[in-house]
Coordinates of C-alpha atoms in Angstrom, one line a residue:
M1 CA 51.4 139.9 201.2
L2 CA 54.4 141.6 199.7
T3 CA 56.0 139.6 196.9
Y4 CA 59.2 140.2 195.0
T5 CA 59.1 139.8 191.3
P6 CA 62.7 139.7 189.8
T7 CA 63.5 141.9 186.9
P8 CA 63.7 139.7 183.7
P9 CA 67.2 139.6 182.4
R10 CA 68.0 141.8 179.5
S11 CA 68.6 140.2 176.2
S12 CA 71.9 141.0 174.5
P13 CA 71.4 143.8 172.0
S14 CA 71.2 142.6 168.5
F15 CA 73.7 144.1 166.0
R16 CA 72.9 144.5 162.4
E17 CA 75.5 142.8 160.3
R18 CA 77.0 145.1 157.7
P19 CA 79.4 143.1 155.5
W20 CA 80.1 146.2 153.3
L21 CA 81.7 147.9 156.3
L22 CA 84.2 145.0 156.6
L23 CA 84.9 145.3 152.9
L24 CA 85.4 149.1 153.2
L25 CA 87.7 148.7 156.2
A26 CA 89.7 146.0 154.3
V27 CA 90.1 148.3 151.3
A28 CA 91.1 151.2 153.5
W29 CA 93.7 149.0 155.2
L30 CA 95.1 147.5 152.0
L31 CA 95.7 150.5 149.7
P32 CA 97.8 153.0 151.8
G33 CA 101.5 152.4 151.3
I34 CA 101.2 150.9 147.9
F35 CA 101.6 154.1 145.8
S36 CA 103.9 157.1 145.4
R37 CA 107.1 155.9 147.0
D38 CA 110.5 154.5 146.2
L39 CA 111.9 151.1 147.1
W40 CA 112.5 150.9 150.8
H41 CA 115.6 149.1 152.2
P42 CA 116.3 146.3 152.9
A43 CA 114.0 143.9 151.0
E44 CA 112.3 145.9 148.3
P45 CA 115.3 146.9 146.1
A46 CA 116.5 143.2 145.9
V47 CA 113.0 141.8 145.1
F48 CA 112.4 144.5 142.4
T49 CA 115.8 143.8 140.9
A50 CA 114.9 140.1 140.7
I51 CA 111.7 141.0 138.9
E52 CA 113.6 143.2 136.4
E53 CA 116.1 140.3 135.7
F54 CA 113.1 138.0 135.2
F55 CA 111.8 140.4 132.6
A56 CA 115.3 140.5 131.0
G57 CA 115.1 136.8 130.2
G58 CA 116.2 135.3 133.5
N59 CA 115.4 131.7 134.6
M60 CA 111.8 131.5 135.6
W61 CA 112.6 129.0 138.3
L62 CA 115.6 130.8 139.7
P63 CA 115.1 134.4 140.8
T64 CA 118.4 136.3 140.6
V65 CA 119.7 139.6 141.9
L66 CA 122.7 140.9 140.0
Q67 CA 123.0 137.5 138.3
Q68 CA 123.3 135.7 141.7
P69 CA 120.7 133.2 142.9
Y70 CA 118.1 134.8 145.2
F71 CA 116.2 132.2 147.2
E72 CA 114.6 134.7 149.7
A73 CA 111.7 135.4 147.3
S74 CA 109.5 132.7 145.9
P75 CA 109.4 132.3 142.1
V76 CA 105.7 132.3 142.4
Y77 CA 105.8 135.8 143.9
I78 CA 108.2 137.0 141.1
W79 CA 105.8 135.7 138.4
V80 CA 102.8 137.4 139.9
A81 CA 104.6 140.6 140.6
A82 CA 105.9 140.7 137.0
L83 CA 102.4 140.0 135.7
F84 CA 101.0 143.0 137.7
Q85 CA 103.8 145.2 136.4
K86 CA 102.9 144.2 132.9
L87 CA 99.2 144.8 133.4
L88 CA 99.3 148.1 135.4
Y89 CA 102.5 149.9 134.4
P90 CA 102.5 152.7 133.2
W91 CA 98.8 153.5 132.7
A92 CA 97.5 152.8 136.2
A93 CA 100.6 152.9 138.5
D94 CA 104.3 153.3 138.4
A95 CA 106.5 150.3 138.2
Y96 CA 107.1 150.1 142.0
A97 CA 103.4 150.4 142.9
A98 CA 102.3 147.9 140.2
T99 CA 104.6 145.2 141.5
R100 CA 103.4 145.7 145.1
F101 CA 100.0 144.6 144.0
A102 CA 101.3 141.0 144.2
S103 CA 101.7 141.4 147.9
L104 CA 98.2 142.8 148.2
L105 CA 96.8 140.0 146.1
F106 CA 98.4 137.2 148.2
T107 CA 97.3 139.0 151.5
V108 CA 93.7 139.1 150.2
I109 CA 93.9 135.4 149.4
G110 CA 95.2 134.7 152.9
L111 CA 92.5 136.9 154.6
M112 CA 89.7 135.3 152.5
C113 CA 90.9 131.8 153.2
C114 CA 91.2 132.4 157.0
G115 CA 87.9 134.1 157.1
N116 CA 86.1 131.3 155.3
A117 CA 87.8 128.8 157.6
G118 CA 86.5 130.7 160.6
F119 CA 83.0 130.5 159.1
R120 CA 83.2 126.8 158.5
L121 CA 84.8 125.9 161.8
L122 CA 83.2 128.3 164.2
G123 CA 79.9 129.3 162.7
Q124 CA 78.1 132.1 161.0
H125 CA 79.7 135.6 161.3
Q126 CA 82.8 134.3 162.9
G127 CA 84.7 134.4 159.6
R128 CA 84.5 138.2 159.8
S129 CA 85.9 138.1 163.3
V130 CA 88.9 136.1 162.1
A131 CA 89.5 138.6 159.3
L132 CA 89.2 141.6 161.6
I133 CA 91.6 140.1 164.1
L134 CA 94.2 139.6 161.3
I135 CA 93.7 143.1 160.0
G136 CA 94.3 144.4 163.6
C137 CA 97.6 142.5 163.8
T138 CA 100.4 145.0 162.9
G139 CA 102.7 142.2 161.8
L140 CA 100.7 141.9 158.6
L141 CA 101.3 145.5 157.6
T142 CA 104.8 145.2 156.1
M143 CA 104.2 142.0 154.1
T144 CA 101.0 143.4 152.7
H145 CA 102.3 146.7 151.5
F146 CA 106.0 146.0 150.7
L147 CA 107.7 143.9 148.1
T148 CA 108.3 140.8 150.1
G149 CA 107.7 137.1 149.4
Y150 CA 106.2 136.5 152.8
S151 CA 102.8 137.5 151.6
V152 CA 102.8 134.2 149.6
V153 CA 103.5 132.3 152.9
F154 CA 100.5 133.9 154.5
A155 CA 98.3 133.0 151.5
A156 CA 99.6 129.4 151.6
L157 CA 98.9 129.1 155.4
G158 CA 95.4 130.5 154.8
M159 CA 94.8 127.9 152.1
C160 CA 95.9 125.1 154.5
L161 CA 93.5 126.3 157.2
Y162 CA 90.6 126.6 154.8
G163 CA 91.4 123.1 153.5
F164 CA 91.1 121.6 157.0
S165 CA 87.8 123.4 157.5
L166 CA 86.3 122.0 154.3
A167 CA 87.1 118.4 155.0
P168 CA 83.8 117.5 156.6
T169 CA 81.7 118.8 153.6
R170 CA 83.7 119.2 150.4
V171 CA 86.5 116.7 150.1
I172 CA 87.8 117.6 146.6
M173 CA 88.0 121.3 147.3
A174 CA 89.6 120.6 150.7
S175 CA 92.2 118.3 149.1
L176 CA 93.1 120.9 146.5
L177 CA 93.4 123.7 149.0
L178 CA 95.4 121.7 151.6
G179 CA 97.7 120.1 149.0
G180 CA 98.1 123.4 147.1
G181 CA 98.9 125.2 150.4
W182 CA 101.6 122.7 151.2
A183 CA 103.1 123.0 147.7
L184 CA 103.1 126.8 147.8
L185 CA 104.8 126.7 151.2
S186 CA 107.5 124.4 149.9
V187 CA 108.5 126.8 147.1
S188 CA 108.2 129.8 149.4
V189 CA 109.8 128.8 152.7
G190 CA 111.4 125.5 152.1
F191 CA 110.3 121.9 152.8
L192 CA 110.4 121.9 156.6
V193 CA 107.3 124.0 157.4
P194 CA 105.0 122.2 155.0
S195 CA 106.4 118.8 156.1
T196 CA 105.6 119.8 159.7
L197 CA 102.0 120.7 158.7
M198 CA 101.7 117.4 156.9
L199 CA 102.7 115.6 160.0
T200 CA 100.1 117.7 161.9
A201 CA 97.5 116.6 159.4
L202 CA 98.4 112.9 159.9
V203 CA 98.2 113.0 163.7
L204 CA 94.9 114.9 163.9
P205 CA 92.9 111.7 163.7
L206 CA 94.2 110.9 167.2
S207 CA 91.3 113.1 168.2
S208 CA 87.8 111.7 167.6
H209 CA 86.8 115.0 166.1
W210 CA 89.0 114.4 163.1
R211 CA 88.4 110.6 162.9
F212 CA 85.9 110.5 160.0
K213 CA 85.8 109.1 156.5
R214 CA 85.8 112.4 154.7
Y215 CA 88.9 113.6 156.5
Y216 CA 90.8 110.4 155.5
L217 CA 89.7 111.0 151.9
T218 CA 90.8 114.6 152.1
L219 CA 94.2 113.5 153.4
I220 CA 94.7 111.0 150.6
G221 CA 93.7 113.6 148.0
A222 CA 95.9 116.3 149.5
F223 CA 99.0 114.1 149.5
V224 CA 98.3 112.9 146.0
F225 CA 97.9 116.5 144.8
A226 CA 100.8 118.0 146.9
W227 CA 103.7 115.6 146.3
P228 CA 103.8 116.0 142.5
L229 CA 103.5 119.7 142.8
M230 CA 106.2 119.9 145.4
S231 CA 108.6 118.0 143.1
V232 CA 108.0 120.4 140.2
Y233 CA 110.3 123.2 141.5
P234 CA 113.4 121.1 142.4
F235 CA 113.1 119.1 139.2
A236 CA 112.7 122.2 137.1
L237 CA 115.6 123.9 138.9
L238 CA 117.8 120.8 138.4
K239 CA 117.0 120.7 134.6
S240 CA 117.6 124.5 134.1
N241 CA 120.6 125.1 136.4
T242 CA 122.5 122.3 138.0
A243 CA 124.7 124.5 140.0
A244 CA 121.8 126.5 141.4
F245 CA 120.0 123.2 142.3
S246 CA 123.1 122.0 144.2
L247 CA 123.1 125.4 146.1
W248 CA 119.4 125.1 146.9
W249 CA 119.8 121.4 148.0
N250 CA 122.7 122.0 150.2
D251 CA 121.8 125.5 151.7
F252 CA 118.1 126.4 151.2
M253 CA 116.1 123.2 150.9
F254 CA 114.6 123.6 154.4
G255 CA 114.3 127.4 154.2
P256 CA 115.7 129.2 157.2
F257 CA 117.0 126.0 158.7
G258 CA 119.4 125.5 155.8
G259 CA 119.8 122.5 153.5
M260 CA 121.0 118.9 153.4
N261 CA 124.6 119.7 154.1
N262 CA 124.2 122.5 156.7
F263 CA 121.0 122.0 158.6
Q264 CA 121.0 124.4 161.5
T265 CA 119.1 125.1 164.7
A266 CA 119.4 127.6 167.5
F267 CA 117.4 128.6 170.6
S268 CA 115.3 131.5 169.5
L269 CA 112.3 131.1 171.8
P270 CA 112.9 134.4 173.8
Y271 CA 113.1 136.4 170.6
Y272 CA 109.9 135.2 169.2
L273 CA 108.0 135.3 172.5
K274 CA 109.1 139.0 172.8
N275 CA 108.1 140.0 169.3
I276 CA 104.8 138.1 169.2
L277 CA 103.5 140.6 171.8
W278 CA 103.2 143.3 169.1
F279 CA 103.2 141.2 166.0
A280 CA 100.1 139.2 166.8
F281 CA 98.1 141.6 169.0
P282 CA 95.1 141.3 169.6
A283 CA 95.1 137.7 168.4
W284 CA 97.2 136.2 171.2
P285 CA 95.3 137.8 174.2
L286 CA 91.9 136.8 172.6
A287 CA 93.4 133.2 172.1
I288 CA 94.3 133.1 175.8
W289 CA 90.7 134.2 176.6
T290 CA 89.4 131.3 174.5
L291 CA 91.8 128.9 176.4
T292 CA 90.2 130.0 179.7
R293 CA 86.7 129.5 178.4
S294 CA 86.8 126.3 176.3
K295 CA 88.3 122.9 176.5
L296 CA 90.0 122.8 173.2
A297 CA 90.1 119.0 173.1
Q298 CA 86.3 119.0 172.9
H299 CA 86.2 120.9 169.6
G300 CA 87.6 120.1 166.2
W301 CA 88.8 123.6 165.7
G302 CA 90.5 123.6 169.1
V303 CA 92.4 120.4 168.3
L304 CA 93.5 121.8 165.0
A305 CA 94.7 125.1 166.3
S306 CA 96.4 123.6 169.3
A307 CA 98.3 121.1 167.2
W308 CA 99.3 123.8 164.7
L309 CA 100.6 126.1 167.4
L310 CA 102.5 123.4 169.1
V311 CA 104.4 122.1 166.1
I312 CA 105.0 125.5 164.5
G313 CA 105.9 127.0 167.8
F314 CA 108.5 124.3 168.2
L315 CA 110.0 125.2 164.8
L316 CA 110.2 128.9 165.8
A317 CA 111.9 128.0 169.1
I318 CA 114.7 126.2 167.2
N319 CA 114.8 128.6 164.3
P320 CA 118.5 129.6 163.6
H321 CA 117.3 132.9 162.1
Q322 CA 115.5 135.6 164.1
Y323 CA 113.1 137.3 161.6
Q324 CA 109.9 138.8 162.7
E325 CA 108.2 137.7 159.5
H326 CA 108.4 134.1 160.6
L327 CA 105.8 134.8 163.2
V328 CA 103.2 134.8 160.4
W329 CA 103.4 131.0 160.7
L330 CA 101.3 131.3 163.9
L331 CA 98.8 134.0 162.8
P332 CA 96.0 131.8 161.2
P333 CA 95.5 129.5 164.3
L334 CA 95.9 132.4 166.7
A335 CA 93.2 134.4 164.8
L336 CA 91.0 131.3 164.8
L337 CA 91.3 130.8 168.5
G338 CA 90.8 134.5 169.1
A339 CA 87.5 134.5 167.2
A340 CA 86.1 131.3 168.8
Q341 CA 85.0 133.0 172.1
L342 CA 84.9 136.6 170.9
D343 CA 81.1 137.0 171.3
G344 CA 81.4 135.7 174.8
L345 CA 84.1 138.2 175.8
R346 CA 83.1 139.9 179.0
R347 CA 81.8 143.4 178.6
G348 CA 84.5 144.8 180.9
A349 CA 87.3 143.1 178.8
A350 CA 85.7 144.4 175.6
A351 CA 85.5 147.8 177.0
F352 CA 89.1 147.7 178.1
I353 CA 90.3 146.6 174.6
N354 CA 88.1 149.4 173.1
W355 CA 89.5 152.0 175.6
F356 CA 93.0 150.9 175.1
G357 CA 92.6 151.1 171.3
M358 CA 91.0 154.5 171.6
M359 CA 93.8 155.9 173.7
T360 CA 96.6 154.2 171.8
F361 CA 95.5 155.1 168.3
G362 CA 94.0 158.4 169.3
L363 CA 97.3 159.6 170.8
L364 CA 99.2 158.3 167.8
A365 CA 96.9 160.1 165.4
I366 CA 97.3 163.3 167.4
F367 CA 101.1 162.9 167.4
L368 CA 101.1 162.2 163.6
W369 CA 99.1 165.4 162.9
I370 CA 101.3 167.5 165.1
G371 CA 104.4 165.9 163.5
F372 CA 103.0 166.8 160.1
F373 CA 102.8 170.4 161.0
A374 CA 106.2 170.3 162.7
M375 CA 108.1 168.9 159.7
N376 CA 106.3 171.2 157.2
Y377 CA 105.8 174.4 159.1
G378 CA 108.5 174.2 161.8
W379 CA 106.0 174.1 164.8
P380 CA 106.4 172.8 167.4
E381 CA 110.1 173.7 167.1
K382 CA 111.5 170.9 169.1
L383 CA 109.5 168.3 167.2
A384 CA 110.6 169.9 164.0
E385 CA 114.2 169.6 165.0
R386 CA 113.7 165.9 165.7
S387 CA 111.9 165.3 162.4
H388 CA 114.9 166.9 160.6
Y389 CA 117.3 164.8 162.6
F390 CA 115.7 161.5 161.6
S391 CA 115.0 162.5 157.9
P392 CA 117.4 165.3 157.0
Y393 CA 116.9 164.9 153.2
Y394 CA 113.2 165.7 153.5
T395 CA 112.0 169.0 152.0
P396 CA 108.6 170.3 153.1
E397 CA 106.0 168.9 150.7
I398 CA 102.2 169.0 151.0
N399 CA 100.2 167.1 148.5
T400 CA 96.5 167.8 148.3
I401 CA 95.1 164.2 147.7
P402 CA 97.0 162.5 150.6
L403 CA 96.0 165.4 152.9
V404 CA 92.3 165.0 151.9
V405 CA 92.5 161.2 152.5
A406 CA 94.0 161.8 155.9
L407 CA 91.3 164.3 156.8
L408 CA 88.7 161.8 155.8
F409 CA 90.1 158.9 157.8
T410 CA 90.2 160.8 161.1
P411 CA 86.5 161.6 161.5
I412 CA 85.4 158.2 160.2
W413 CA 87.5 156.6 162.9
L414 CA 86.0 158.9 165.5
W415 CA 82.5 157.9 164.4
A416 CA 83.4 154.2 164.6
I417 CA 84.7 154.3 168.2
T418 CA 81.8 156.3 169.6
R419 CA 79.2 153.5 169.1
K420 CA 77.4 152.2 172.1
H421 CA 77.0 148.7 173.5
I422 CA 80.6 147.6 172.7
R423 CA 81.0 143.9 172.8
G424 CA 83.9 141.7 171.6
R425 CA 83.3 141.9 167.9
Q426 CA 82.8 145.7 168.0
A427 CA 86.0 146.1 170.1
V428 CA 88.0 144.1 167.6
T429 CA 86.5 146.1 164.7
N430 CA 87.4 149.4 166.5
W431 CA 91.0 148.0 167.0
A432 CA 91.3 147.2 163.3
A433 CA 89.9 150.6 162.4
G434 CA 92.6 152.2 164.7
V435 CA 95.4 150.3 163.0
T436 CA 94.0 151.4 159.7
L437 CA 93.8 155.0 160.8
V438 CA 97.4 155.2 162.0
W439 CA 98.7 153.3 159.0
A440 CA 96.8 155.6 156.6
L441 CA 98.1 158.7 158.4
M442 CA 101.6 157.5 158.2
M443 CA 101.3 156.6 154.5
T444 CA 99.7 160.0 153.6
L445 CA 101.0 162.7 155.9
F446 CA 104.4 161.1 156.6
L447 CA 105.0 159.3 153.3
P448 CA 107.4 161.9 151.7
W449 CA 109.3 162.1 155.1
L450 CA 109.6 158.4 155.3
D451 CA 110.5 158.0 151.7
A452 CA 113.4 160.5 152.1
A453 CA 114.7 158.4 155.1
K454 CA 114.2 154.8 153.8
S455 CA 115.0 155.2 150.1
H456 CA 118.5 155.4 148.6
A457 CA 117.3 158.0 146.0
P458 CA 118.4 161.1 147.9
V459 CA 121.9 159.5 148.5
V460 CA 122.3 158.8 144.8
R461 CA 121.2 162.3 143.8
Q462 CA 123.7 163.8 146.3
M463 CA 126.6 161.8 144.8
E464 CA 125.7 162.8 141.2
A465 CA 125.3 166.5 142.3
A466 CA 128.9 166.4 143.8
L467 CA 130.4 165.5 140.4
S468 CA 132.1 168.3 138.5
P469 CA 130.7 169.3 135.1
E470 CA 134.0 168.1 133.5
L471 CA 133.6 164.7 135.0
K472 CA 129.9 164.4 134.1
T473 CA 130.8 165.3 130.5
A474 CA 133.6 162.7 130.5
L475 CA 131.3 160.0 131.9
S476 CA 128.6 160.7 129.3
N477 CA 131.2 160.5 126.5
K478 CA 132.7 157.3 128.0
L479 CA 136.0 159.0 128.4
A480 CA 135.9 158.2 132.2
C481 CA 134.2 155.5 134.3
I482 CA 133.3 154.9 137.9
G483 CA 134.0 151.3 139.1
V484 CA 132.2 149.4 141.8
D485 CA 133.0 146.1 143.5
R486 CA 130.9 143.1 142.4
N487 CA 130.0 142.4 146.1
A488 CA 128.7 146.0 146.7
R489 CA 125.1 144.8 146.0
T490 CA 123.3 147.6 147.7
A491 CA 125.3 150.3 145.8
R492 CA 124.8 148.5 142.5
I493 CA 121.1 148.2 142.9
A494 CA 120.6 151.8 144.2
W495 CA 122.5 153.4 141.4
A496 CA 120.8 151.2 138.8
Q497 CA 117.4 152.3 140.1
Y498 CA 117.9 156.0 140.8
G499 CA 121.2 157.1 139.1
T500 CA 121.9 158.4 135.6
I501 CA 125.5 157.1 135.5
N502 CA 126.3 153.5 134.6
L503 CA 128.8 151.9 137.1
A504 CA 131.4 149.6 135.8
T505 CA 131.6 146.4 137.8
D506 CA 135.1 145.3 138.8
A507 CA 136.7 147.7 136.4
D508 CA 140.2 148.2 137.8
E509 CA 141.1 150.6 135.0
C510 CA 138.6 153.3 136.2
R511 CA 140.1 156.3 137.9
Y512 CA 137.0 156.8 140.0
R513 CA 135.5 154.1 142.3
L514 CA 132.3 153.9 144.3
V515 CA 132.8 151.9 147.5
Q516 CA 130.3 150.7 150.0
Q517 CA 131.5 151.3 153.5
P518 CA 130.4 153.0 156.7
K519 CA 130.4 156.7 156.6
G520 CA 133.7 158.2 158.0
S521 CA 135.8 155.1 157.1
A522 CA 139.5 155.6 156.3
V523 CA 140.4 156.3 152.7
P524 CA 143.2 154.1 151.1
Q525 CA 146.5 155.9 150.5
E526 CA 146.2 155.8 146.7
W527 CA 142.8 157.5 146.7
D528 CA 141.2 160.9 147.4
L529 CA 137.8 161.3 148.8
I530 CA 135.4 163.2 146.5
W531 CA 132.1 162.5 148.3
E532 CA 130.6 160.3 151.0
G533 CA 127.0 159.8 152.1
A534 CA 124.5 157.4 153.7
R535 CA 120.9 157.1 154.5
P536 CA 120.0 159.0 157.7
R537 CA 121.1 157.6 161.0
N538 CA 122.7 154.6 159.3
K539 CA 126.0 153.8 160.9
T540 CA 126.7 150.5 159.3
E541 CA 126.0 151.2 155.6
G542 CA 127.5 154.1 153.7
F543 CA 128.9 155.0 150.3
A544 CA 132.0 156.9 149.2
L545 CA 133.2 158.1 145.8
L546 CA 137.0 157.9 145.5
A547 CA 139.5 159.1 142.8
R548 CA 143.0 157.9 142.2
H549 CA 145.8 160.4 142.8
K550 CA 146.9 160.1 139.2
P551 CA 145.0 158.5 136.3
K552 CA 146.4 155.3 134.9
D553 CA 148.2 155.6 131.6
D554 CA 146.2 152.9 130.0
I555 CA 142.7 154.3 130.6
K556 CA 140.5 153.7 127.6
P557 CA 137.0 154.7 126.8
I558 CA 134.4 152.2 128.1
E559 CA 132.7 150.3 125.3

């Protein structure tokens, strides 16, 4: 009698874990973009100026830019950036690169905390998946490699997530991390975001998964640790500068939402829904996959991530300011949800993510290589014309070390994407490798081209080249001066960083004046236009050097 014996199901192929590959990928993702470039507009010049003024004896609790309070950057970030500049400049890096290591450090802290939280909440190997998903999110690139205080926010959010994950096993460490994260958030982004996360922590016991003794002890310890720390900054600011404290209290206490006297809200949900599509990819589609596969209420991590997303999502929806960086508030829970069911991702979905990444990053890499030849060798001609249009101050420049780095990254990426038996974790790894490849090519092949477009250095050099030899001599001998308005902050910072001429702030006696206005603006009747310029394709910001028709009789040398 014929019988049918079914074929035994194939077991899923086992994959050898290689932690060193994750470390190598993280290093390759972190380092490009830190070195060999100027300060890029808009945030970097202001933050670096705040660090310089801190070095010059400024108030350690009140960052200032041109002696004006600057609440956009956390004092903690200024301290750490100043420390890195002290440690690394000039023997290991230039001043700009040395200070950027602060952003790198806080990003590493955030990645490690989120990864460890994934390990604690989801199980072995899932921490790596959380870290890979975050590396693959392009929204983290700018805050990692630029001078911006938002890397501190990412680190603080990671500390909070890690603190929640440690509550079942290590109460003291969980309390320190959770309370420290709240305190760091309060000094970085105002009191509203940490207060919202505190409220989230208080309501978690509504779920049975968070209704246990160790969690209650963690909450008590976190609040006991956080509240005194959160009061240090306002108390120190009050004692050191009463006027600045009043400004912070009235306008900046709640971060982007304002202060006690002008608390503001607006409907910003469409803006953040639109930008999260690229900012948090692939975290958000993987999180949706988890939603379709798991009942979040049945898991402690699901309750935590859902509550976090709901309350912080509401804050974003009513945020009066539309800044892409604020979407980092959602990245830790999204990455956690994305990693939860990553190993259960269907082979077709994993293959699609892998294919989409191969096509997207492969085409971008090809375009970047062709663009490199176009801007340096003039071929293809049309692309060379467009590259000159967007960065007209760029002069062809080929540096050996960046070129070698770019040549190494490309075959390594090709090797990574040609592996067989692609599953969820391998697809996410390949996506992160693709992001790293494109970023590395941009920060090696295209770095001088981007630097010429985003830095004010070429504009400053153009203005100084336009000065006559007689005027240069008079300026060096302090027989003439160039005035600038106190409110022209961009001009004052740019010429202080890249210029060789000292501008005189609000000096009406100067015959010459540097004004900050759109290129092509009308010149006042009493003045003649000597020079005007702007960064490429910038229609709202420009600079002009003016001279009076006749010098004033009472012009005196500048002391």
